[in-house]
Coordinates of C-alpha atoms in Angstrom, one line a residue:
M210 CA 18.5 -20.5 3.5
L211 CA 16.6 -22.2 5.7
H212 CA 15.8 -25.3 4.6
I213 CA 11.7 -25.7 5.3
T214 CA 10.7 -26.3 2.5
N215 CA 12.0 -30.0 2.5
I216 CA 10.5 -30.6 5.7
M217 CA 8.5 -33.4 3.1
G218 CA 12.0 -33.8 0.4
K219 CA 10.1 -31.6 -2.3
K220 CA 10.2 -27.8 -2.0
I221 CA 6.6 -26.9 -2.1
T222 CA 5.4 -23.0 -2.2
K223 CA 3.8 -21.1 0.2
T224 CA 1.4 -20.2 -2.9
L225 CA 0.9 -23.6 -3.7
A226 CA 0.7 -25.3 -0.6
A227 CA -2.1 -22.5 0.9
V228 CA -3.9 -24.2 -1.4
V229 CA -4.5 -26.8 0.1
L230 CA -7.0 -25.0 1.9
L231 CA -8.4 -23.5 0.1
V232 CA -9.3 -27.0 -2.2
I233 CA -11.0 -28.4 1.1
L234 CA -13.0 -25.9 1.5
G235 CA -14.6 -25.7 -2.1
Y236 CA -15.2 -29.5 -2.0
F237 CA -17.6 -28.7 1.5
G238 CA -19.1 -24.9 0.9
G239 CA -21.9 -25.9 -1.2
T240 CA -24.7 -28.2 -1.0
W241 CA -23.9 -31.8 0.3
Y242 CA -26.8 -34.6 -0.3
S243 CA -26.8 -37.3 2.3
G244 CA -26.2 -41.6 1.9
T245 CA -26.2 -42.3 -1.7
K246 CA -25.9 -38.6 -2.8
V247 CA -22.8 -38.2 -1.1
D248 CA -21.0 -39.5 -4.5
E249 CA -22.7 -37.6 -7.3
Q250 CA -22.0 -34.7 -4.8
V251 CA -17.9 -35.8 -4.9
I252 CA -17.6 -35.9 -8.6
R253 CA -19.3 -32.7 -9.4
R254 CA -16.9 -30.8 -7.0
T255 CA -14.0 -32.4 -7.9
Q256 CA -15.2 -31.1 -11.9
D257 CA -16.1 -27.8 -10.5
I258 CA -13.2 -27.2 -8.7
N259 CA -10.6 -28.9 -11.1
A260 CA -12.3 -26.1 -14.2
Q261 CA -11.5 -23.6 -11.3
L262 CA -8.1 -24.1 -10.6
R263 CA -7.2 -24.4 -14.2
S264 CA -8.4 -20.6 -15.3
S265 CA -7.0 -19.4 -12.6
G266 CA -3.5 -20.6 -13.9
L267 CA -2.6 -22.4 -10.9
P268 CA -0.8 -25.5 -11.0
V269 CA -3.1 -28.3 -9.0
Q270 CA -5.5 -30.9 -9.7
V271 CA -7.9 -32.5 -7.5
T272 CA -8.6 -36.0 -7.1
S273 CA -10.8 -38.3 -5.6
E274 CA -11.4 -42.1 -4.5
K275 CA -13.8 -43.9 -2.6
K276 CA -13.2 -46.0 0.3
D277 CA -16.1 -46.9 2.3
A278 CA -19.8 -46.4 1.9
G279 CA -22.1 -47.2 4.7
L280 CA -25.0 -46.3 5.8
F281 CA -24.3 -43.8 8.2
S282 CA -20.8 -42.8 6.4
S283 CA -18.7 -42.7 3.8
T284 CA -14.5 -42.4 3.8
Y285 CA -12.6 -40.8 0.5
T286 CA -9.3 -40.3 -0.1
L287 CA -8.9 -36.9 -1.7
T288 CA -5.3 -36.0 -3.5
L289 CA -3.9 -32.8 -4.3
R290 CA -1.2 -32.8 -7.0
I291 CA 1.0 -30.0 -7.9
D292 CA 2.9 -29.1 -10.7
N293 CA 5.9 -26.9 -9.4
A294 CA 9.2 -26.0 -11.4
G295 CA 8.8 -28.9 -13.8
Q296 CA 8.5 -31.8 -10.3
S297 CA 5.1 -32.8 -9.5
H298 CA 4.1 -33.4 -5.6
S299 CA 1.2 -34.8 -3.7
L300 CA -0.3 -34.6 -1.2
D301 CA -3.4 -37.0 0.6
F302 CA -6.0 -36.7 3.0
N303 CA -8.6 -38.1 4.6
V304 CA -12.0 -37.7 4.3
Q305 CA -14.8 -39.1 6.6
V306 CA -18.3 -37.5 5.6
E307 CA -20.9 -38.5 8.1
H308 CA -24.8 -38.4 6.2
G309 CA -27.1 -36.3 7.7
P310 CA -30.2 -35.1 8.9
L311 CA -28.6 -36.0 12.3
P312 CA -25.0 -37.8 12.6
L313 CA -23.5 -39.7 15.4
S314 CA -21.4 -37.5 16.4
R315 CA -23.6 -34.8 16.6
L316 CA -26.4 -36.7 18.5
Q317 CA -23.6 -37.9 21.0
Q318 CA -22.3 -34.3 21.5
G319 CA -26.8 -33.8 22.0
K320 CA -27.1 -31.8 18.9
L321 CA -29.8 -32.1 17.6
E322 CA -30.2 -29.3 14.4
P323 CA -30.5 -31.3 11.3
V324 CA -27.2 -30.4 8.8
R325 CA -27.0 -31.7 5.7
A326 CA -23.1 -33.3 6.3
L327 CA -20.1 -33.7 8.8
S328 CA -17.3 -34.0 7.4
H329 CA -13.3 -34.7 9.3
V330 CA -10.8 -34.1 7.2
T331 CA -6.8 -35.0 8.3
L332 CA -3.5 -35.6 6.6
I333 CA -2.6 -39.3 5.8
N334 CA 0.5 -40.2 7.1
N335 CA 2.8 -41.4 4.8
E336 CA 6.1 -41.2 3.3
K337 CA 5.5 -38.4 1.3
T338 CA 4.4 -37.2 4.7
S339 CA 6.0 -39.3 7.1
R340 CA 8.7 -36.2 8.6
L341 CA 5.7 -33.2 8.8
F342 CA 4.4 -36.4 11.3
E343 CA 8.0 -36.6 13.0
L344 CA 7.9 -32.9 13.7
S345 CA 4.9 -33.0 14.7
Q346 CA 5.1 -35.9 17.0
G347 CA 2.4 -38.0 15.6
Q348 CA -0.2 -35.7 15.8
P349 CA -1.8 -34.9 12.4
P350 CA -0.3 -32.0 10.2
L351 CA -3.4 -30.5 9.5
E352 CA -7.2 -31.1 10.7
L353 CA -10.4 -30.1 9.2
L354 CA -13.8 -30.7 10.9
L355 CA -16.6 -29.4 8.5
T356 CA -20.4 -28.6 8.8
T357 CA -22.6 -28.1 6.2
H358 CA -26.0 -26.8 7.2
L359 CA -29.7 -27.3 6.0
D360 CA -29.4 -23.8 4.3
G361 CA -25.9 -24.7 2.6
Q362 CA -23.9 -22.8 4.8
T363 CA -20.7 -24.4 5.7
R364 CA -19.0 -24.1 9.8
Y365 CA -15.0 -25.0 9.9
R366 CA -13.1 -25.4 12.3
G367 CA -9.1 -26.7 11.7
R368 CA -5.8 -26.9 13.6
V369 CA -2.2 -26.8 12.3
A370 CA -0.5 -29.1 14.6
S371 CA 2.7 -27.7 17.0
L372 CA 6.4 -28.5 14.7
A373 CA 9.5 -27.9 16.4
F374 CA 13.3 -29.2 14.8
N375 CA 16.9 -28.4 15.7
N376 CA 19.3 -29.7 13.3
T377 CA 23.0 -28.0 11.4
R378 CA 21.0 -28.8 8.2
D379 CA 18.2 -27.1 8.7
G380 CA 18.3 -24.7 11.4
Q381 CA 16.2 -24.5 14.2
L382 CA 12.1 -24.3 14.1
H383 CA 9.5 -23.8 17.1
F384 CA 6.2 -23.3 15.8
D385 CA 3.3 -23.0 18.1
G386 CA 0.8 -24.7 16.0
M387 CA -2.3 -22.4 14.3
A388 CA -6.3 -22.8 15.2
F389 CA -8.3 -21.2 12.6
E390 CA -12.9 -21.4 12.0
G391 CA -15.2 -19.6 9.7
T392 CA -17.5 -20.3 7.0
V393 CA -18.1 -20.3 3.4
D394 CA -22.0 -20.5 1.5
A395 CA -20.9 -20.9 -2.1
T396 CA -24.4 -20.7 -2.9
N397 CA -24.5 -17.1 -1.6
Q398 CA -20.7 -15.9 -2.3
V399 CA -20.3 -15.7 1.6
A400 CA -16.9 -16.4 3.0
R401 CA -15.1 -16.0 6.5
F402 CA -12.1 -16.7 8.2
S403 CA -10.4 -16.2 11.5
G404 CA -7.2 -17.8 12.5
N405 CA -4.6 -17.3 15.7
M406 CA -1.0 -18.6 15.8
P407 CA 0.9 -17.6 19.2
L408 CA 4.8 -18.1 18.5
I409 CA 7.4 -18.6 15.5
Q410 CA 10.2 -18.8 16.1
V411 CA 13.1 -19.9 12.9
T412 CA 16.9 -20.1 12.9
P413 CA 18.5 -20.4 9.9
P414 CA 22.0 -23.1 9.7
T415 CA 24.8 -21.2 10.5
T416 CA 26.8 -19.8 7.4
E417 CA 30.0 -18.1 6.6
N418 CA 27.9 -14.8 6.8
A419 CA 27.1 -16.0 10.9
T420 CA 22.9 -16.8 10.8
S421 CA 19.6 -14.6 12.6
T422 CA 16.2 -15.2 14.0
L423 CA 13.5 -14.2 13.2
I424 CA 10.5 -14.4 16.0
F425 CA 6.6 -13.6 15.6
R426 CA 4.4 -13.5 18.1
D427 CA 0.6 -14.1 19.0
L428 CA -0.4 -13.3 15.5
A429 CA -3.7 -12.9 14.8
M430 CA -5.7 -13.0 11.4
S431 CA -9.7 -12.5 9.9
S432 CA -11.1 -12.1 6.6
H433 CA -14.7 -11.1 5.3
Y434 CA -16.1 -11.2 1.5
D435 CA -19.5 -10.8 0.6
G436 CA -21.2 -11.0 -3.2
R437 CA -24.2 -11.2 -2.3
D438 CA -24.9 -8.0 -4.4
T439 CA -23.1 -8.6 -7.4
E440 CA -22.8 -4.8 -8.4
N441 CA -20.2 -4.8 -5.0
P442 CA -19.3 -6.7 -3.9
L443 CA -17.1 -6.1 -0.2
W444 CA -13.4 -8.1 1.3
R445 CA -11.3 -7.3 3.8
Q446 CA -9.2 -8.4 5.8
Q447 CA -7.4 -8.0 9.2
S448 CA -4.4 -9.0 10.5
T449 CA -2.6 -8.0 13.8
L450 CA 1.1 -8.7 15.4
A451 CA 1.7 -8.5 19.1
A452 CA 5.6 -8.3 17.9
F453 CA 8.2 -8.8 15.1
S454 CA 11.9 -9.6 15.7
L455 CA 15.2 -10.2 13.2
A456 CA 17.9 -10.2 15.3
S457 CA 21.8 -11.0 13.2
D458 CA 24.6 -10.9 14.9
N459 CA 24.9 -7.1 14.2
A460 CA 22.0 -6.0 14.3
K461 CA 17.8 -6.2 15.3
L462 CA 15.2 -4.9 14.0
E463 CA 12.6 -5.0 16.8
I464 CA 8.4 -4.2 16.1
D465 CA 5.7 -3.9 18.4
Q466 CA 1.9 -3.8 18.0
Y467 CA 1.9 -4.5 13.8
Q468 CA -1.2 -3.6 12.8
T469 CA -3.0 -4.4 9.4
D470 CA -6.3 -3.3 7.6
S471 CA -6.9 -4.2 3.8
K472 CA -10.3 -3.4 1.5
A473 CA -11.6 -4.1 -1.9
D474 CA -15.1 -2.2 -2.5
T475 CA -16.9 -2.0 -5.7
Q476 CA -18.8 0.9 -7.3
D477 CA -20.4 -0.4 -10.6
S478 CA -18.2 -2.1 -12.7
L479 CA -15.0 -0.1 -11.3
L480 CA -12.6 -1.4 -8.3
A481 CA -11.3 0.5 -5.9
L482 CA -8.3 -0.6 -2.9
Q483 CA -7.1 0.1 0.1
Q484 CA -4.4 -0.9 2.9
N485 CA -3.9 1.2 6.5
T486 CA -0.8 0.2 7.9
V487 CA 0.2 1.2 11.7
L488 CA 3.7 -0.2 13.4
N489 CA 3.3 1.1 16.7
Q490 CA 6.9 1.4 17.8
V491 CA 10.0 0.4 15.7
R492 CA 13.4 -0.1 17.6
I493 CA 16.7 -0.6 15.5
N494 CA 19.7 -1.9 17.9
G495 CA 17.7 -0.7 20.7
T496 CA 16.7 2.7 19.4
D497 CA 13.5 3.7 19.6
L498 CA 12.5 5.4 16.2
G499 CA 8.7 6.2 17.2
K500 CA 6.0 5.2 14.9
L501 CA 4.5 4.5 11.7
Q502 CA 1.8 4.9 9.8
Y503 CA 1.1 4.2 6.1
T504 CA -1.6 4.5 3.7
V505 CA -1.4 2.8 0.4
A506 CA -5.1 3.7 -2.2
A507 CA -5.9 2.7 -5.7
S508 CA -9.9 4.0 -7.0
G509 CA -11.4 3.6 -10.6
L510 CA -9.6 0.4 -11.5
D511 CA -11.4 -2.0 -13.7
R512 CA -13.2 -4.5 -12.0
A513 CA -12.6 -7.5 -15.0
G514 CA -9.8 -6.1 -16.3
A515 CA -7.8 -6.1 -12.7
M516 CA -9.1 -9.7 -12.2
Q517 CA -7.8 -10.8 -15.8
F518 CA -4.1 -8.5 -15.2
I519 CA -3.6 -10.6 -12.0
T520 CA -4.7 -13.7 -12.6
Q521 CA -2.5 -13.7 -16.2
A522 CA 0.4 -12.5 -14.0
W523 CA 0.3 -15.1 -11.9
Q524 CA 0.5 -17.6 -14.8
Q525 CA 3.0 -16.0 -16.0
L526 CA 5.0 -16.1 -12.6
L527 CA 4.4 -19.6 -12.3
N528 CA 5.7 -20.4 -16.0
A529 CA 8.5 -18.5 -15.5
G530 CA 9.4 -20.9 -13.1
Q531 CA 9.7 -23.6 -15.4
R532 CA 11.1 -22.1 -18.2
S533 CA 15.1 -22.3 -18.8
D534 CA 15.8 -19.1 -20.8
Q535 CA 13.2 -16.9 -18.8
T536 CA 11.5 -15.5 -21.4
V537 CA 7.8 -13.9 -22.1
P538 CA 6.3 -15.4 -25.4
Q539 CA 4.8 -12.2 -27.2
Q540 CA 1.3 -13.5 -27.2
Q541 CA 1.5 -13.7 -23.5
Q542 CA 2.6 -10.3 -23.5
M543 CA 0.0 -9.2 -25.3
A544 CA -2.8 -11.0 -23.5
L545 CA -0.9 -8.9 -20.5
L546 CA -0.9 -5.5 -22.3
A547 CA -4.6 -6.1 -22.9
S548 CA -6.0 -6.5 -19.4
L549 CA -3.8 -3.8 -18.3
D550 CA -5.2 -1.5 -20.9
Q551 CA -9.1 -2.8 -19.8
M552 CA -7.7 -2.4 -15.8
L553 CA -6.5 1.2 -16.3
S554 CA -9.4 2.3 -19.2
G555 CA -11.3 4.0 -15.9
K556 CA -8.7 6.7 -15.6
P557 CA -8.1 5.9 -12.2
E558 CA -6.0 7.0 -9.2
L559 CA -3.4 6.4 -7.0
T560 CA -2.5 7.5 -3.3
V561 CA 0.5 6.7 -1.1
G562 CA -0.2 8.7 2.3
P563 CA -0.6 10.1 4.6
I564 CA 2.6 8.7 6.0
T565 CA 3.3 9.7 9.2
W566 CA 5.9 8.6 11.3
T567 CA 5.8 10.0 14.9
L568 CA 8.4 10.4 17.5
P569 CA 8.4 12.1 21.3
E570 CA 9.2 15.9 19.3
G571 CA 6.6 15.6 16.8
S572 CA 5.2 14.1 13.8
A573 CA 5.8 13.9 10.0
T574 CA 3.3 13.7 7.8
A575 CA 3.4 13.0 3.8
S576 CA 1.5 12.3 0.5
I577 CA 0.9 11.9 -2.9
N578 CA -1.7 11.2 -5.4
M579 CA -1.5 11.0 -8.6
A580 CA -4.8 10.7 -11.3
L581 CA -4.0 8.8 -14.2
N582 CA -4.4 8.4 -18.1
N583 CA -4.4 4.9 -19.3
P584 CA -0.8 4.9 -20.5
V585 CA -0.9 1.7 -22.8
P586 CA -2.4 3.4 -26.1
L587 CA 0.4 6.0 -26.2
L588 CA 2.6 3.6 -25.8
S589 CA 2.9 2.6 -29.7
Q590 CA 3.4 6.8 -30.0
L591 CA 5.4 7.5 -26.9
G592 CA 7.2 4.6 -25.6
N593 CA 10.6 5.8 -26.7
D594 CA 10.6 8.7 -25.0
P595 CA 10.1 7.8 -21.2
Y596 CA 9.6 11.7 -20.1
A597 CA 7.0 12.6 -22.9
L598 CA 5.4 8.8 -21.3
L599 CA 4.8 10.2 -18.3
L600 CA 3.6 13.7 -18.9
N601 CA 0.7 12.5 -21.2
A602 CA 0.2 9.5 -18.5
L603 CA -0.6 11.8 -15.7
R604 CA -3.6 13.8 -15.4
S605 CA -2.4 15.1 -12.1
V606 CA 0.2 15.4 -9.1
R607 CA -0.2 16.4 -5.6
V608 CA 2.3 16.5 -3.3
Q609 CA 2.1 17.3 0.2
L610 CA 5.0 17.2 3.4
Q611 CA 4.5 18.7 6.9
A612 CA 6.7 18.0 10.0
D613 CA 6.8 19.6 13.1
Q614 CA 9.6 22.4 13.8
A615 CA 11.2 19.7 16.3
I616 CA 11.7 16.6 13.9
P617 CA 14.8 17.4 12.1
Q618 CA 16.2 17.7 15.7
G619 CA 15.0 14.0 16.9
A620 CA 16.0 12.4 13.3
A621 CA 19.5 13.6 13.6
D622 CA 19.6 12.4 17.5
R623 CA 18.5 8.8 16.4
I624 CA 20.5 9.1 12.8
S625 CA 23.5 9.7 15.7
Q626 CA 22.6 7.1 18.1
L627 CA 22.3 3.9 15.2
G628 CA 25.8 5.9 14.0
A629 CA 27.4 5.9 17.9
G630 CA 30.7 4.4 17.0
A631 CA 31.4 7.3 14.5
L632 CA 30.3 9.9 17.3
P633 CA 33.3 13.1 18.2
S634 CA 34.4 12.4 21.6
P635 CA 32.9 15.6 23.7
G636 CA 35.4 18.3 23.6
S637 CA 37.4 16.7 20.6
T638 CA 36.3 18.6 17.8
T639 CA 34.1 21.9 17.5
E640 CA 32.5 21.0 14.1
P641 CA 28.1 21.3 14.0
T642 CA 26.7 18.2 15.1
A643 CA 24.1 16.5 12.5
A644 CA 21.1 18.2 13.5
E645 CA 22.1 21.8 13.3
K646 CA 23.4 21.3 10.0
L647 CA 20.4 19.8 8.9
D648 CA 18.5 22.8 10.7
T649 CA 20.8 25.1 8.7
I650 CA 20.2 22.8 5.5
I651 CA 16.4 23.8 6.3
D652 CA 16.8 27.1 6.6
I653 CA 19.0 27.5 3.2
L654 CA 15.6 25.7 1.6
V655 CA 13.2 27.7 3.3
R656 CA 14.8 31.2 2.7
N657 CA 14.9 29.7 -0.7
Q658 CA 11.5 28.6 -0.8
L659 CA 12.2 25.6 -1.6
L660 CA 10.8 24.6 1.4
Y661 CA 7.5 26.4 4.1
R662 CA 7.6 27.5 8.1
K663 CA 4.6 28.1 9.4
Q664 CA 4.6 28.9 12.6
D665 CA 6.0 26.3 13.9
L666 CA 5.6 23.3 10.8
I667 CA 8.2 22.7 7.8
G668 CA 6.4 22.2 4.6
L669 CA 6.4 21.6 1.1
N670 CA 3.0 22.0 -1.1
V671 CA 2.9 20.6 -4.8
N672 CA 0.4 21.0 -7.3
I673 CA 0.0 20.7 -10.5
E674 CA -3.3 20.0 -12.7
G675 CA -3.8 19.0 -16.4
N676 CA -5.9 18.7 -18.5
P677 CA -6.5 16.5 -20.4
S678 CA -2.8 15.5 -19.1
L679 CA 0.5 17.2 -17.2
A680 CA 2.2 17.8 -21.0
S681 CA -1.0 20.1 -21.6
A682 CA -1.3 22.0 -18.5
G683 CA -1.7 25.3 -17.6
A684 CA -0.5 26.1 -13.8
V685 CA 1.5 24.9 -11.0
E686 CA 1.1 26.0 -7.7
M687 CA 4.0 25.7 -5.4
N688 CA 3.3 26.3 -1.2
G689 CA 0.4 29.1 -2.1
E690 CA 2.1 30.4 -5.3
Q691 CA 1.1 30.0 -8.6
Y692 CA 3.3 29.3 -11.7
D693 CA 2.9 29.0 -15.3
P694 CA 5.3 25.5 -16.4
V695 CA 7.8 27.2 -17.5
G696 CA 8.3 29.9 -14.9
F697 CA 7.3 27.1 -13.2
V698 CA 10.7 24.9 -14.1
S699 CA 13.2 28.8 -14.2
A700 CA 12.0 29.2 -10.7
L701 CA 12.7 25.4 -9.5
Q702 CA 16.0 24.9 -11.6
T703 CA 17.1 29.1 -10.3
R704 CA 16.4 28.4 -6.1
A705 CA 17.8 24.9 -6.3
A706 CA 21.3 25.9 -7.8
A707 CA 21.3 28.7 -5.2
A708 CA 20.7 26.4 -2.4
E709 CA 23.1 23.6 -3.5
L710 CA 25.6 26.4 -3.8
Q711 CA 25.2 27.6 0.0
I712 CA 24.9 23.9 1.4
R713 CA 27.9 23.4 -0.7
Q714 CA 29.6 26.7 1.3
L715 CA 28.9 25.1 5.1
T716 CA 32.0 22.1 4.4
P717 CA 34.8 24.5 2.5
P718 CA 37.0 22.2 0.4
P719 CA 40.2 20.9 1.6
P720 CA 43.1 22.8 1.0
P721 CA 44.6 21.8 -2.8
A722 CA 47.4 18.8 -2.4
S723 CA 50.4 21.2 -3.6
Q724 CA 50.2 23.3 -0.6
Q725 CA 49.9 20.1 2.1
A726 CA 52.6 19.0 1.1
P727 CA 55.6 21.7 2.9
E728 CA 53.9 21.7 5.4
Q729 CA 53.5 17.8 6.3
E730 CA 57.1 17.1 4.5
A731 CA 58.7 20.3 6.9
P732 CA 58.3 19.3 10.6
E733 CA 59.6 15.5 9.8
Q734 CA 62.8 16.9 8.5
E735 CA 63.5 19.5 11.5
A736 CA 62.4 16.9 14.1
P737 CA 65.6 14.9 14.3
E738 CA 67.8 18.5 14.7
Q739 CA 65.0 19.6 17.3
Q740 CA 65.6 16.6 19.3
V741 CA 69.3 16.4 20.0
P742 CA 69.8 19.4 22.2
E743 CA 66.7 17.6 24.1
Q744 CA 68.3 14.4 24.6
E745 CA 71.6 16.7 25.3
D746 CA 70.5 18.4 28.6
P747 CA 70.0 16.5 31.0
R748 CA 73.4 15.1 30.4
Q749 CA 75.2 18.2 30.9
D750 CA 72.9 19.7 33.7

């Protein structure tokens, strides 16, 4: 495993490392005062951020120390202490605050707009971070420039330096750095972020299982949160990646033009989440597997319960890393269950899909929608019967599958290409191809009414509505036909059994071993007698 987390000689998780930027922005995301008010603001902001970190369950504490104070600027050392897995780590930042309303560095650039403060933040080079500075060739690994305007809004611009190493212990890393910028307005609860990373290439150390190389090219990220309307806050995040590849000695996965769009919105007290993802081209070992798109959405979640559940789950995850027995105390389990109860109290809906797979031959689409009852109150009564719990926790289920007639052929061709080593040589067998077998199986499923075929489409539609749950469902619809629940189960069992029997008959079982043995032994006994004349005939001639 790659030892990137040991660059500073200590293991710090990616999640905790991300707190660095959040804390720095928290310091400068509100109103700053000029001159003598800076000290008061630093103390108050330190207290506020520590309180927020504790309430979020993050094992991080912030301290600040005044180094110098002048008429035009003040200098502080900002320290982030991270407690993780029973160990304590810290990062020190040098913070130079130029007092408003006209900081000298802005005047030198001809910028005459009054501001409250201009802050320069850089990671300090010490024994804890010296390895990072070596990898960045003496450049500060992290730099931030923050401008706090008179209206309280803070604009920031930052840079993560390029890093590179190549050694036996850590493997190889080539990181082209990252530039980012954004705004924070704590008063109006508005924040924006955008960043770009041109290239990162990682190769772990070589092991007995060989090695692999991971490459990201042109990763761009942006996010936006607007909480000015307290009843309807909105969060949105978008990411694009030009190319991704993961290559080992035996396989290679490539993805081109990856895109994801996530958003969260609320109506009244309910939260809705949605993520759309597109992989424009996927290849495995050079075989083009086409384009993949999918959507995941959840609605009707209680907003306060969801936030509380996420916070408590995060706290338990962190605590689990510090416990040797990996058990969760009863009190924490009950608290997490109470948060889950509140989160699901609004009868939410969960949708996976549409999931669309596109090939040159055609496309296939699938989606599943489930409307839920809150399962937490049912646990005391049905906790020992998972099937009954599932039926009572579901209000409705809708399943839709649809594919172009040519998709089975396209899928079979690509499966054959991926397993090219198992392909028979031309003329060596009369066995049906994978595509022919798949078409035959689909025909069997259609004849047994488990799938439908309409024009050039193959599909399946199932819709079950329950009131108040599937345990009391009155009707089931499948491929345009209506059934009562008992009739549906009976029809499904009968058709599935018939289809299974017909599919098994496609490949007859081999004859019993008792019948094969004499046929195998006979040639071995007769072979010597047949070979003698063949060897003597040439000599007699």
